Amino acid sequence: MERIYFDHAATTPVSAEVLEKMMPYFSENFGNAHSQHNFGRNAIKGVDDARSQVAAAIGCRPNEVYFTGSGTEANNWAVKGTAWARESKGRHIITSKIEHPSVLNSCKWLEKHGFEVSYISVDKDGTVSLDELEKAVRPDTILISVMMANNEVGTIQPYKEIAAIAKKHGVLYHVDAVQAVGAIKVDVNDIGCDMLTLSAHKFYGPKGVGALYIRNGLKIEKLIVGGGQERAMRGGTTNTPAVVGLGQAIENAVKNLGSYAEHCRNLRDRFIGRVEKEIPYVKLNGSRTNRLPNNANFSFEYIEGESILYRLDLAGIAVSSGSACSSGSLEPSHVLLAMGVDIVLGHGSIRFSFGKDNTVEQIDYAVDKLKEIVKTLREMSPLFNWKDGEKENI
Ligand SMILES: *Cc1c(COP(=O)(O)O)cnc(C)c1O
């Protein structure tokens, strides 16, 4: 059976070119990037090159790039590090209700330690309310953290407008761009952000490595203290192979951005078009127009997302229900709830996220399977009440 992977928002495979670039750093170039001998210098060279590759990709200077152990760490660092550095100025932070758990839980943690957080609402498409956001700004607001694009429903946020609001009020703006890199243009000056998070495994790089862009001149507290690594801003021996992989992956992602986005958009639009035409009682979650090129998220009325996921998996098709981080629990997604999606509908939601190796044939096969699965599950569903005598037509 062919295995079909439609879960690129959860993670992507390491591309062959990236893997090849990484390999020598496990063997002959194994040195500690902090050592002052030839072995160390070889490792440093790999790390320096990667830093330049990241800088070129997001339009900043190499000394504004700090490598971390994940996107999660970079988000924790941006939020907590800003809070700790600016608490004498104020203890209020603004974020949105649909952030990744690494931002939301950093904010929740800070709330336990005397900070106040405003969680801004989103509309039914999952777009953050600019009006509410601006009204939430107070004299003691020190940080706005709102993502560039949502990982569950793919909605792209009005990041430039958010940056403008932050700037107008003298507040720092951190953007979680983990889902955006490789899918849409990510340029720190175009965005107007002070900090930006990215993670290699979302764009065909290795897992367990990310980066935080921190604008020159901006001082935030350290999250991980130790030796003097990352210009004394992040302790821990540099994961050289992973960092080298991140550098190559982001260079490739930016080089291929146009064709990659177009490839994914074609697949996504074919998928959305067929599902909406051929499967009744479905709802596309997220913005129809302002969404990541590789994301489709559907609610299927009257049935459980988990049951669809399980049957698609049996058919060799890998998708995600809710978000990968929270699946396994039967809690409805915080993103769908914030968008006002009915709880029952939320339970029947599935994220399909496409990537470079997916094909039109896979899309067609998946839609055919999905049709069968949805029909079978609805026939079994106590929720489906055969309305309008449409039994033939589910
Ligand atoms: C995956 C993801 C993260 C976390 O990155 P990790 O490297 O997996 O820790 C953060 N934010 C968003 C939007 C993500 O999709």
GROMACS .gro file of C-alpha atoms in nm, residues 18-230:
model
  213
   18VAL     CA    1   2.007   1.878   0.384
   19LEU     CA    2   2.094   1.534   0.519
   20GLU     CA    3   2.403   1.517   0.301
   21LYS     CA    4   2.517   1.856   0.427
   22MET     CA    5   2.468   1.744   0.789
   23MET     CA    6   2.645   1.408   0.772
   24PRO     CA    7   3.010   1.522   0.797
   25TYR     CA    8   2.925   1.709   1.116
   26PHE     CA    9   2.849   1.377   1.285
   27SER     CA   10   3.183   1.232   1.180
   28GLU     CA   11   3.492   1.412   1.054
   29ASN     CA   12   3.369   1.758   1.159
   30PHE     CA   13   3.257   1.644   1.502
   31GLY     CA   14   3.440   1.919   1.691
   32ASN     CA   15   3.287   2.139   1.955
   33ALA     CA   16   3.210   2.472   1.790
   34HIS     CA   17   3.356   2.634   2.099
   35SER     CA   18   3.697   2.468   2.086
   36GLN     CA   19   3.998   2.666   1.972
   37HIS     CA   20   4.164   2.405   1.755
   38ASN     CA   21   4.121   2.282   1.405
   39PHE     CA   22   3.832   2.048   1.494
   40GLY     CA   23   3.650   2.332   1.662
   41ARG     CA   24   3.715   2.567   1.372
   42ASN     CA   25   3.560   2.323   1.126
   43ALA     CA   26   3.250   2.310   1.340
   44ILE     CA   27   3.243   2.688   1.383
   45LYS     CA   28   3.259   2.730   1.008
   46GLY     CA   29   2.947   2.515   0.966
   47VAL     CA   30   2.762   2.713   1.233
   48ASP     CA   31   2.873   3.051   1.092
   49ASP     CA   32   2.763   2.952   0.743
   50ALA     CA   33   2.426   2.841   0.876
   51ARG     CA   34   2.384   3.171   1.060
   52SER     CA   35   2.451   3.357   0.736
   53GLN     CA   36   2.205   3.135   0.551
   54VAL     CA   37   1.932   3.211   0.805
   55ALA     CA   38   2.012   3.582   0.796
   56ALA     CA   39   1.996   3.590   0.416
   57ALA     CA   40   1.667   3.400   0.422
   58ILE     CA   41   1.484   3.632   0.661
   59GLY     CA   42   1.654   3.960   0.572
   60CYS     CA   43   1.853   4.026   0.887
   61ARG     CA   44   2.218   4.030   0.992
   62PRO     CA   45   2.391   3.711   1.103
   63ASN     CA   46   2.451   3.848   1.453
   64GLU     CA   47   2.076   3.882   1.498
   65VAL     CA   48   2.025   3.504   1.470
   66TYR     CA   49   2.039   3.281   1.778
   67PHE     CA   50   2.009   2.904   1.745
   68THR     CA   51   1.784   2.718   1.987
   69GLY     CA   52   1.680   2.359   2.050
   70SER     CA   53   1.333   2.404   1.892
   71GLY     CA   54   1.066   2.650   1.789
   72THR     CA   55   0.916   2.587   2.130
   73GLU     CA   56   1.233   2.704   2.302
   74ALA     CA   57   1.257   3.014   2.083
   75ASN     CA   58   0.897   3.105   2.168
   76ASN     CA   59   0.956   3.050   2.542
   77TRP     CA   60   1.268   3.260   2.518
   78ALA     CA   61   1.107   3.551   2.333
   79VAL     CA   62   0.811   3.571   2.569
   80LYS     CA   63   0.980   3.503   2.904
   81GLY     CA   64   1.306   3.675   2.812
   82THR     CA   65   1.121   3.994   2.720
   83ALA     CA   66   0.907   3.977   3.033
   84TRP     CA   67   1.214   3.942   3.257
   85ALA     CA   68   1.409   4.215   3.079
   86ARG     CA   69   1.126   4.467   3.082
   87GLU     CA   70   0.938   4.402   3.404
   88SER     CA   71   1.046   4.733   3.551
   89LYS     CA   72   0.872   4.900   3.256
   90GLY     CA   73   0.556   4.696   3.281
   91ARG     CA   74   0.408   4.355   3.340
   92HIS     CA   75   0.143   4.333   3.068
   93ILE     CA   76   0.164   4.114   2.758
   94ILE     CA   77  -0.071   4.079   2.463
   95THR     CA   78  -0.110   3.760   2.263
   96SER     CA   79  -0.390   3.587   2.075
   97LYS     CA   80  -0.619   3.300   2.164
   98ILE     CA   81  -0.491   3.091   1.875
   99GLU     CA   82  -0.117   3.086   1.941
  100HIS     CA   83   0.086   2.768   1.952
  101PRO     CA   84   0.091   2.612   2.302
  102SER     CA   85   0.456   2.716   2.341
  103VAL     CA   86   0.348   3.082   2.340
  104LEU     CA   87   0.021   3.033   2.526
  105ASN     CA   88   0.178   2.826   2.802
  106SER     CA   89   0.470   3.067   2.837
  107CYS     CA   90   0.211   3.340   2.892
  108LYS     CA   91   0.017   3.124   3.138
  109TRP     CA   92   0.340   3.057   3.326
  110LEU     CA   93   0.413   3.430   3.345
  111GLU     CA   94   0.062   3.492   3.479
  112LYS     CA   95   0.149   3.269   3.773
  113HIS     CA   96   0.450   3.492   3.833
  114GLY     CA   97   0.276   3.826   3.848
  115PHE     CA   98   0.237   3.922   3.482
  116GLU     CA   99  -0.095   4.004   3.318
  117VAL     CA  100  -0.184   3.873   2.975
  118SER     CA  101  -0.458   3.978   2.731
  119TYR     CA  102  -0.563   3.701   2.494
  120ILE     CA  103  -0.704   3.867   2.182
  121SER     CA  104  -1.003   3.715   2.003
  122VAL     CA  105  -1.019   3.606   1.643
  123ASP     CA  106  -1.305   3.621   1.394
  124LYS     CA  107  -1.469   3.317   1.236
  125ASP     CA  108  -1.184   3.291   0.984
  126GLY     CA  109  -0.923   3.284   1.259
  127THR     CA  110  -0.795   3.639   1.201
  128VAL     CA  111  -0.688   3.836   1.507
  129SER     CA  112  -0.902   4.140   1.583
  130LEU     CA  113  -0.683   4.446   1.527
  131ASP     CA  114  -0.936   4.666   1.697
  132GLU     CA  115  -0.938   4.457   2.013
  133LEU     CA  116  -0.561   4.431   2.000
  134GLU     CA  117  -0.504   4.804   1.983
  135LYS     CA  118  -0.757   4.866   2.260
  136ALA     CA  119  -0.574   4.615   2.478
  137VAL     CA  120  -0.250   4.815   2.469
  138ARG     CA  121  -0.180   4.986   2.804
  139PRO     CA  122   0.103   5.202   2.935
  140ASP     CA  123   0.252   4.893   3.102
  141THR     CA  124   0.232   4.670   2.793
  142ILE     CA  125   0.578   4.539   2.707
  143LEU     CA  126   0.517   4.275   2.439
  144ILE     CA  127   0.279   4.168   2.165
  145SER     CA  128   0.325   3.809   2.050
  146VAL     CA  129   0.105   3.708   1.757
  147MET     CA  130   0.192   3.439   1.506
  148MET     CA  131   0.239   3.493   1.134
  149ALA     CA  132   0.022   3.202   1.025
  150ASN     CA  133  -0.177   2.955   1.229
  151ASN     CA  134  -0.064   2.593   1.239
  152GLU     CA  135  -0.412   2.441   1.258
  153VAL     CA  136  -0.628   2.636   1.016
  154GLY     CA  137  -0.355   2.810   0.813
  155THR     CA  138  -0.494   3.162   0.848
  156ILE     CA  139  -0.232   3.428   0.780
  157GLN     CA  140  -0.247   3.707   1.035
  158PRO     CA  141  -0.236   4.083   0.961
  159TYR     CA  142   0.123   4.089   1.085
  160LYS     CA  143   0.220   4.422   0.929
  161GLU     CA  144  -0.074   4.596   1.091
  162ILE     CA  145   0.012   4.434   1.424
  163ALA     CA  146   0.372   4.552   1.388
  164ALA     CA  147   0.247   4.904   1.316
  165ILE     CA  148   0.031   4.903   1.630
  166ALA     CA  149   0.324   4.776   1.837
  167LYS     CA  150   0.554   5.040   1.696
  168LYS     CA  151   0.303   5.320   1.746
  169HIS     CA  152   0.278   5.234   2.115
  170GLY     CA  153   0.645   5.155   2.173
  171VAL     CA  154   0.576   4.788   2.242
  172LEU     CA  155   0.795   4.499   2.122
  173TYR     CA  156   0.651   4.261   1.863
  174HIS     CA  157   0.743   3.893   1.855
  175VAL     CA  158   0.615   3.678   1.570
  176ASP     CA  159   0.603   3.300   1.562
  177ALA     CA  160   0.679   3.235   1.194
  178VAL     CA  161   0.724   2.859   1.229
  179GLN     CA  162   0.447   2.772   0.983
  180ALA     CA  163   0.526   3.060   0.751
  181VAL     CA  164   0.890   2.995   0.661
  182GLY     CA  165   0.906   2.815   0.328
  183ALA     CA  166   0.535   2.871   0.261
  184ILE     CA  167   0.511   3.250   0.232
  185LYS     CA  168   0.763   3.533   0.226
  186VAL     CA  169   0.920   3.591   0.567
  187ASP     CA  170   1.132   3.905   0.594
  188VAL     CA  171   1.183   4.068   0.932
  189ASN     CA  172   1.192   4.421   0.790
  190ASP     CA  173   0.888   4.366   0.574
  191ILE     CA  174   0.705   4.233   0.880
  192GLY     CA  175   0.841   4.499   1.112
  193CYS     CA  176   0.898   4.264   1.404
  194ASP     CA  177   1.154   4.278   1.685
  195MET     CA  178   1.178   3.902   1.734
  196LEU     CA  179   1.088   3.607   1.514
  197THR     CA  180   1.078   3.232   1.575
  198LEU     CA  181   1.147   2.958   1.319
  199SER     CA  182   1.193   2.582   1.336
  200ALA     CA  183   1.387   2.365   1.091
  201HIS     CA  184   1.168   2.056   1.088
  202LYS     CA  185   0.875   2.246   0.941
  203PHE     CA  186   1.073   2.318   0.623
  204TYR     CA  187   1.256   1.993   0.545
  205GLY     CA  188   1.527   2.038   0.806
  206PRO     CA  189   1.599   1.828   1.114
  207LYS     CA  190   1.392   1.819   1.432
  208GLY     CA  191   1.522   1.969   1.754
  209VAL     CA  192   1.666   2.290   1.616
  210GLY     CA  193   1.518   2.635   1.575
  211ALA     CA  194   1.623   2.995   1.580
  212LEU     CA  195   1.518   3.321   1.735
  213TYR     CA  196   1.582   3.646   1.550
  214ILE     CA  197   1.647   3.927   1.798
  215ARG     CA  198   1.681   4.273   1.648
  216ASN     CA  199   2.019   4.433   1.709
  217GLY     CA  200   2.019   4.657   2.013
  218LEU     CA  201   1.731   4.474   2.177
  219LYS     CA  202   1.819   4.312   2.508
  220ILE     CA  203   1.618   4.023   2.641
  221GLU     CA  204   1.701   3.795   2.932
  222LYS     CA  205   1.851   3.453   2.874
  223LEU     CA  206   1.631   3.148   2.904
  224ILE     CA  207   1.906   2.886   2.916
  225VAL     CA  208   2.220   2.978   3.104
  226GLY     CA  209   2.542   2.786   3.083
  227GLY     CA  210   2.862   2.842   2.889
  228GLY     CA  211   2.919   3.131   2.655
  229GLN     CA  212   2.754   2.976   2.350
  230GLU     CA  213   2.546   3.184   2.109
   0.00000   0.00000   0.00000
